[in-house]
Amino acid sequence: MQAKLNIVPFVSVDSMMKLVLAIGVERFLTELATYIEEDFRRWELFDKTPRVASHSHDGVIELMPTSDGHLYGFKYVNGHPKNTREGLQTVTAFGVLADVGSGYPMLLTEMTILTALRTAATSALVAKYLAPKGARTMTIIGNGAQSEFQAIAFKAITGIDRLRLYDIDPSASRRCAKNLAGMGFDITICASGQEAVEGAEVITTVTADKQYATILTDNMVGSGVHINAVGGDCPGKTELHRDILLRSDIFVEFPPQTRIEGEIQQLDGDHPVTELWQVMTGKAAGRTSDKQITLFDSVGFATEDFSALRYVRDQLQATGLYEELDLLADPDEPRDLFGMLLRASAKEGVIA
Ligand code: NAD
């Protein structure tokens, strides 16, 4: 796409916001979901590894690499639940897409907004296979940064149009409801998690707390619901009571990573789970009965970020929403890297 290989397109936060607004949030999420599904369907082609996590007292910093043999992508992402108290985001991210043939980066982009979009697109895509047919009511427990994206993706992709919101901080629910006003939702703010799950066909948990939390207890989950458990995504950080897991059919992205990070870290290492790529390729069943409790134990996997990077790259030419970054050294003669420095010093009148 770019004329000079040493110049790398860079999508800043400002450009990403313009890109999302130019395309439209619902269309962006729907198109992104098709890229994510496409990559799940070619699952066996990908290099896969649990993400590389560096844990500290307050949070985690992770690298998420993958490749399909032609393109290579990685995301840098953090998770620090205490950050919001200091006016910082819980989750921030950026990522790179590169050409496997030359090893040259082709795109550097912000991924904080893109992560919220890809997480929501993945959740809604999975719900298309697992949620009860015709579901219209979703509970969202945890009304922080990810919540509106989740709501809009479910509306665009699965037809959810009634929301029941709950957060331990009522101002978070009020903000979420205000941000979603006029987007076609019927919204109820609830005073407890118990009240929020009443009548819901889909329950999304997307809280941030660095502990084994119990956002849902067993008695809160009736038969037939689909649970979209997004917030438990680190060792020692879960949201569901173990008994719910024992009553559910559990669907995961990449088992070796989910067993470390997901709700299923509470279960034996050989507890049966179904891989999503198998459901999406017809190799395994999704929802099979009205009574079944389906659980998407979401932790976020590298292929979803890879799909998001591919999607953003495909939008750049038409929209021009990027800057050109002088990221890669480009001497006239490839081996003359030091000579390039000498020529620059002569130009600047500086002794090297
Ligand atoms: P955030 O800090 O912006 O929002 C979290 C919200 O949860 C806050 O409003 C907080 O008040 C609320 N909360 C905390 N404990 C609660 C409780 N016991 N009951 C009800 N509400 C509670 O965080 P965010 O960016 O929205 O992320 C939410 C979670 O999702 C984080 O844990 C993050 O790590 C996770 N996440 C997962 C994925 C994935 O792919 N699975 C992707 C992105 C983020």
Coordinates of C-alpha atoms and ligand atoms in Angstrom, one line a residue:
M1 CA 0.0 0.0 0.0
Q2 CA 2.7 2.6 1.0
A3 CA 5.0 3.8 -1.7
K4 CA 8.2 3.5 0.4
L5 CA 8.6 0.3 2.5
N6 CA 10.5 2.2 5.2
I7 CA 7.5 4.4 5.9
V8 CA 5.0 2.7 8.1
P9 CA 1.4 3.9 8.3
F10 CA 0.5 4.9 11.9
V11 CA -3.1 5.1 13.1
S12 CA -3.2 7.4 16.1
V13 CA -6.1 7.5 18.6
D14 CA -7.4 10.6 16.8
S15 CA -7.3 8.8 13.4
M16 CA -8.9 5.7 14.9
M17 CA -11.8 7.7 16.3
K18 CA -12.3 9.4 12.9
L19 CA -12.1 6.0 11.2
V20 CA -14.8 4.5 13.5
L21 CA -17.0 7.5 13.1
A22 CA -16.5 7.6 9.3
I23 CA -17.5 4.0 8.9
G24 CA -20.1 4.0 11.7
V25 CA -19.8 2.1 14.9
E26 CA -22.3 -0.6 14.1
R27 CA -21.0 -1.2 10.6
F28 CA -17.4 -1.2 11.9
L29 CA -18.3 -3.9 14.5
T30 CA -20.3 -6.0 12.0
E31 CA -17.5 -5.9 9.4
L32 CA -14.8 -6.5 12.1
A33 CA -16.8 -9.6 13.3
T34 CA -16.7 -11.0 9.7
Y35 CA -12.9 -10.7 9.7
I36 CA -12.7 -12.3 13.2
E37 CA -15.0 -15.2 12.0
E38 CA -12.9 -15.6 8.8
D39 CA -9.8 -16.1 10.9
F40 CA -11.4 -18.5 13.3
R41 CA -12.4 -20.5 10.3
R42 CA -8.8 -20.8 9.2
W43 CA -7.7 -21.5 12.8
E44 CA -5.3 -24.4 11.9
L45 CA -3.1 -22.1 9.8
F46 CA -2.2 -19.8 12.7
D47 CA 0.9 -19.9 14.9
K48 CA -0.7 -20.1 18.4
T49 CA 0.7 -19.5 21.8
P50 CA -0.8 -18.4 25.2
R51 CA 0.0 -14.7 25.5
V52 CA 3.3 -13.7 27.2
A53 CA 2.2 -12.1 30.5
S54 CA 4.3 -10.1 32.9
H55 CA 2.4 -9.9 36.2
S56 CA 3.0 -7.3 38.9
H57 CA 1.3 -6.3 42.2
D58 CA -1.2 -4.0 40.5
G59 CA -1.7 -5.5 37.0
V60 CA -0.3 -7.3 34.0
I61 CA 1.4 -6.3 30.8
E62 CA 1.0 -8.8 27.9
L63 CA 2.3 -9.4 24.4
M64 CA 0.0 -11.3 22.0
P65 CA 1.6 -12.5 18.8
T66 CA 0.3 -14.7 16.0
S67 CA 0.9 -15.3 12.3
D68 CA -1.0 -16.9 9.4
G69 CA 2.3 -17.5 7.4
H70 CA 1.8 -14.3 5.3
L71 CA 1.1 -11.7 7.9
Y72 CA 2.4 -11.4 11.5
G73 CA 0.7 -9.4 14.2
F74 CA 1.1 -8.6 17.8
K75 CA -0.6 -6.5 20.5
Y76 CA 0.9 -4.9 23.6
V77 CA -1.8 -4.6 26.2
N78 CA -2.0 -3.9 29.9
G79 CA -4.7 -4.7 32.6
H80 CA -4.6 -2.5 35.7
P81 CA -8.0 -2.4 37.5
K82 CA -6.7 0.2 40.0
N83 CA -5.9 2.7 37.2
T84 CA -9.3 4.2 36.9
R85 CA -9.0 5.6 40.5
E86 CA -5.9 7.5 39.2
G87 CA -7.7 8.8 36.1
L88 CA -6.1 6.2 33.9
Q89 CA -7.6 3.5 31.7
T90 CA -7.7 -0.1 33.0
V91 CA -6.8 -1.4 29.6
T92 CA -4.5 0.3 27.0
A93 CA -3.0 -1.2 23.9
F94 CA -1.2 -0.7 20.6
G95 CA -0.3 -3.2 17.9
V96 CA 1.7 -4.0 14.8
L97 CA 1.0 -5.9 11.6
A98 CA 4.0 -7.0 9.6
D99 CA 4.9 -8.8 6.3
V100 CA 6.3 -12.2 7.0
G101 CA 8.2 -12.2 3.7
S102 CA 10.4 -9.2 4.5
G103 CA 9.7 -8.9 8.2
Y104 CA 8.9 -5.3 7.7
P105 CA 6.1 -3.7 9.7
M106 CA 3.2 -2.6 7.6
L107 CA 1.0 -0.9 10.2
L108 CA 1.4 0.5 13.7
T109 CA -1.9 1.4 15.4
E110 CA -3.4 2.4 18.6
M111 CA -5.4 -0.5 20.0
T112 CA -7.2 0.7 23.1
I113 CA -10.3 1.6 21.2
L114 CA -9.7 -1.2 18.8
T115 CA -9.5 -3.7 21.6
A116 CA -12.9 -2.6 23.0
L117 CA -14.3 -3.0 19.4
R118 CA -12.7 -6.4 18.8
T119 CA -13.7 -7.8 22.2
A120 CA -17.3 -6.7 21.6
A121 CA -17.3 -7.9 18.0
T122 CA -16.0 -11.3 19.2
S123 CA -18.6 -11.6 22.1
A124 CA -21.5 -10.8 19.7
L125 CA -20.1 -13.1 17.0
V126 CA -19.9 -16.0 19.6
A127 CA -23.4 -15.1 20.8
K128 CA -24.7 -15.6 17.2
Y129 CA -23.8 -19.3 17.7
L130 CA -24.7 -19.7 21.3
A131 CA -27.4 -17.3 22.6
P132 CA -31.0 -18.4 22.6
K133 CA -32.7 -17.7 19.3
G134 CA -34.4 -14.3 19.1
A135 CA -32.8 -13.1 22.4
R136 CA -33.6 -9.4 22.9
T137 CA -32.6 -8.8 26.6
M138 CA -29.1 -8.5 27.9
T139 CA -27.7 -7.8 31.3
I140 CA -24.4 -6.0 31.5
I141 CA -22.7 -6.2 34.9
G142 CA -19.7 -3.8 35.0
N143 CA -20.5 -0.6 33.1
G144 CA -17.0 0.7 32.4
A145 CA -15.0 1.3 29.3
Q146 CA -15.9 -1.9 27.4
S147 CA -19.7 -1.8 28.2
E148 CA -21.1 0.5 25.5
F149 CA -19.1 -1.4 22.8
Q150 CA -20.5 -4.7 24.0
A151 CA -24.1 -3.3 23.9
I152 CA -23.7 -1.9 20.4
A153 CA -22.1 -5.0 19.0
F154 CA -24.9 -7.2 20.4
K155 CA -27.5 -4.9 18.9
A156 CA -25.8 -4.8 15.5
I157 CA -25.0 -8.5 15.3
T158 CA -27.6 -10.4 17.4
G159 CA -30.6 -8.0 17.7
I160 CA -30.3 -7.3 21.4
D161 CA -32.3 -4.1 22.1
R162 CA -33.2 -4.3 25.9
L163 CA -30.4 -3.7 28.4
R164 CA -30.3 -4.2 32.1
L165 CA -27.3 -2.4 33.6
Y166 CA -25.6 -2.9 37.0
D167 CA -22.3 -1.5 38.4
I168 CA -21.2 -1.2 42.0
D169 CA -20.6 2.4 41.0
P170 CA -24.0 3.8 40.0
S171 CA -22.5 6.7 38.2
A172 CA -20.9 4.2 35.7
S173 CA -24.3 2.8 34.9
R174 CA -25.7 6.3 34.4
R175 CA -22.9 7.2 32.1
C176 CA -23.3 4.1 30.1
A177 CA -27.1 4.7 29.7
K178 CA -26.5 8.3 28.7
N179 CA -23.9 7.3 26.1
L180 CA -26.3 4.8 24.6
A181 CA -29.3 7.1 24.6
G182 CA -30.9 7.5 21.2
M183 CA -29.3 4.3 19.8
G184 CA -32.5 2.2 19.9
F185 CA -32.1 0.5 23.3
D186 CA -34.7 0.2 26.1
I187 CA -32.4 0.6 29.1
T188 CA -33.1 -0.2 32.8
I189 CA -30.5 0.7 35.5
C190 CA -30.7 -1.9 38.3
A191 CA -29.8 -1.6 42.0
S192 CA -28.2 -5.1 42.2
G193 CA -26.8 -7.9 40.1
Q194 CA -29.7 -10.0 41.2
E195 CA -32.2 -7.5 39.9
A196 CA -30.2 -7.0 36.7
V197 CA -30.3 -10.7 35.6
E198 CA -34.1 -10.9 35.9
G199 CA -35.6 -11.8 32.5
A200 CA -32.3 -11.6 30.7
E201 CA -31.5 -14.1 27.9
V202 CA -27.9 -13.0 27.7
I203 CA -25.7 -12.0 30.7
T204 CA -22.5 -10.1 30.1
T205 CA -20.1 -9.8 33.0
V206 CA -17.4 -7.2 32.3
T207 CA -16.1 -6.0 35.6
A208 CA -12.5 -5.2 36.6
D209 CA -11.2 -6.5 39.9
K210 CA -7.9 -8.2 40.6
Q211 CA -9.4 -11.1 42.6
Y212 CA -11.6 -14.3 42.5
A213 CA -14.8 -12.2 42.5
T214 CA -18.3 -13.6 42.5
I215 CA -20.2 -11.3 40.2
L216 CA -22.7 -14.1 39.5
T217 CA -23.7 -16.7 42.1
D218 CA -25.3 -20.0 41.0
N219 CA -28.8 -19.0 42.0
M220 CA -28.7 -16.0 39.6
V221 CA -28.3 -18.1 36.5
G222 CA -31.5 -19.8 35.2
S223 CA -31.6 -22.5 32.5
G224 CA -31.3 -21.5 28.9
V225 CA -29.2 -18.3 29.3
H226 CA -26.0 -17.4 27.5
I227 CA -23.3 -16.0 29.6
N228 CA -20.7 -13.8 28.0
A229 CA -18.0 -13.7 30.7
V230 CA -15.4 -11.0 29.6
G231 CA -13.9 -9.6 32.8
G232 CA -12.1 -12.7 34.2
D233 CA -9.0 -12.8 32.0
C234 CA -6.0 -13.3 34.3
P235 CA -4.7 -15.8 36.9
G236 CA -6.5 -15.0 40.1
K237 CA -9.1 -12.8 38.4
T238 CA -12.5 -14.4 37.8
E239 CA -16.1 -13.4 37.9
L240 CA -18.3 -16.5 38.2
H241 CA -19.0 -18.9 41.0
R242 CA -17.5 -22.3 40.2
D243 CA -20.9 -24.0 40.5
I244 CA -22.1 -22.1 37.4
L245 CA -19.2 -23.5 35.4
L246 CA -20.3 -27.0 36.4
R247 CA -23.8 -26.4 35.0
S248 CA -22.7 -24.8 31.8
D249 CA -21.4 -25.9 28.4
I250 CA -18.2 -23.9 28.1
F251 CA -16.8 -22.4 24.9
V252 CA -13.3 -21.0 24.7
E253 CA -10.9 -19.3 22.2
F254 CA -7.6 -21.2 22.8
P255 CA -7.7 -23.7 25.6
P256 CA -4.0 -23.5 26.7
Q257 CA -4.5 -19.8 27.3
T258 CA -8.0 -19.9 28.8
R259 CA -7.0 -22.6 31.3
I260 CA -4.5 -20.2 32.7
E261 CA -6.5 -17.0 32.5
G262 CA -10.2 -17.7 32.2
E263 CA -13.1 -18.7 34.5
I264 CA -12.0 -22.4 33.9
Q265 CA -8.8 -21.8 35.9
Q266 CA -11.2 -22.8 38.8
L267 CA -11.8 -26.3 37.3
D268 CA -9.6 -29.3 36.7
G269 CA -7.2 -29.0 33.8
D270 CA -9.1 -31.7 31.8
H271 CA -12.6 -30.3 32.3
P272 CA -14.2 -30.5 28.8
V273 CA -14.5 -27.3 26.8
T274 CA -15.5 -26.6 23.2
E275 CA -13.2 -24.6 21.0
L276 CA -15.0 -21.8 19.1
W277 CA -13.2 -22.4 15.8
Q278 CA -14.8 -25.9 15.8
V279 CA -18.3 -24.4 16.3
M280 CA -17.7 -21.9 13.5
T281 CA -16.5 -24.5 11.1
G282 CA -19.3 -26.9 12.0
K283 CA -17.0 -29.5 13.6
A284 CA -18.7 -29.1 17.0
A285 CA -22.2 -28.1 18.0
G286 CA -23.1 -24.7 19.5
R287 CA -26.4 -24.4 21.4
T288 CA -28.3 -27.6 21.2
S289 CA -31.3 -27.0 23.5
D290 CA -33.5 -24.3 25.0
K291 CA -32.5 -25.4 28.6
Q292 CA -28.7 -25.4 28.1
I293 CA -26.6 -22.8 29.8
T294 CA -23.9 -21.7 27.3
L295 CA -20.8 -19.9 28.6
F296 CA -18.3 -18.0 26.5
D297 CA -15.3 -17.8 28.8
S298 CA -13.7 -14.9 27.0
V299 CA -10.1 -13.9 27.6
G300 CA -9.2 -12.4 24.3
F301 CA -6.9 -14.2 21.8
A302 CA -4.2 -13.0 19.5
T303 CA -6.0 -14.0 16.3
E304 CA -8.8 -11.5 17.2
D305 CA -6.3 -8.7 17.3
F306 CA -4.7 -10.0 14.1
S307 CA -8.2 -9.8 12.4
A308 CA -8.6 -6.3 13.8
L309 CA -5.2 -5.2 12.4
R310 CA -6.1 -6.7 9.0
Y311 CA -9.5 -4.8 9.1
V312 CA -7.9 -1.5 9.9
R313 CA -5.2 -2.0 7.3
D314 CA -7.9 -2.6 4.6
Q315 CA -9.6 0.7 5.5
L316 CA -6.5 2.9 5.2
Q317 CA -6.2 3.5 1.4
A318 CA -9.9 4.6 1.0
T319 CA -10.0 6.8 4.1
G320 CA -6.4 8.2 4.3
L321 CA -6.8 8.2 8.0
Y322 CA -3.2 7.6 9.0
E323 CA 0.2 9.3 9.3
E324 CA 3.4 8.2 7.7
L325 CA 5.9 7.2 10.3
D326 CA 9.7 7.2 9.6
L327 CA 10.1 4.0 11.6
L328 CA 12.6 1.9 9.7
A329 CA 16.2 2.8 8.8
D330 CA 16.7 2.9 5.0
P331 CA 20.3 3.3 3.9
D332 CA 21.0 3.7 0.2
E333 CA 23.1 0.5 0.4
P334 CA 21.5 -1.9 2.9
R335 CA 24.7 -2.8 4.6
D336 CA 25.9 0.8 4.9
L337 CA 23.9 1.7 8.1
F338 CA 26.9 3.5 9.7
G339 CA 27.5 5.4 6.4
M340 CA 24.0 6.6 6.6
L341 CA 24.8 8.0 10.1
L342 CA 28.0 9.6 8.8
R343 CA 26.1 11.3 5.9
A344 CA 23.5 12.6 8.3
S345 CA 26.2 14.0 10.6
A346 CA 27.9 15.8 7.6
K347 CA 24.5 17.2 6.7
E348 CA 23.8 18.4 10.2
G349 CA 27.4 19.7 10.6
V350 CA 27.9 17.4 13.6
I351 CA 31.0 15.1 14.2
A352 CA 29.8 11.5 14.6
Ligands
NAD1 P1 -13.2 -0.5 33.6 O1 -12.4 -0.4 34.8 O2 -13.4 0.7 32.7 O3 -14.7 -0.9 34.1 C1 -15.0 -1.9 35.0 C2 -16.3 -1.6 35.7 O4 -16.6 -2.7 36.6 C3 -16.2 -0.4 36.6 O5 -17.2 0.5 36.3 C4 -16.4 -1.0 38.0 O6 -17.1 -0.1 38.9 C5 -17.2 -2.2 37.8 N1 -17.1 -3.2 38.8 C6 -16.0 -3.7 39.5 N2 -16.4 -4.6 40.4 C7 -17.7 -4.8 40.3 C8 -18.7 -5.6 40.9 N3 -18.3 -6.5 41.9 N4 -20.0 -5.6 40.5 C9 -20.3 -4.7 39.5 N5 -19.5 -3.9 38.9 C10 -18.2 -3.9 39.2 O7 -12.7 -1.8 32.8 P2 -13.0 -2.2 31.3 O8 -12.0 -1.6 30.4 O9 -14.4 -1.9 31.0 O10 -12.7 -3.7 31.4 C11 -13.5 -4.6 32.1 C12 -12.9 -5.9 32.2 O11 -12.8 -6.6 31.0 C13 -11.5 -5.9 32.8 O12 -11.3 -6.9 33.8 C14 -10.6 -6.2 31.6 O13 -9.4 -6.8 31.9 C15 -11.5 -7.1 30.8 N6 -11.3 -7.2 29.4 C16 -11.4 -8.4 28.8 C17 -11.2 -8.5 27.4 C18 -11.3 -9.9 26.8 O14 -11.0 -10.0 25.6 N7 -11.9 -10.9 27.5 C19 -10.9 -7.4 26.6 C20 -10.8 -6.2 27.3 C21 -11.0 -6.1 28.6

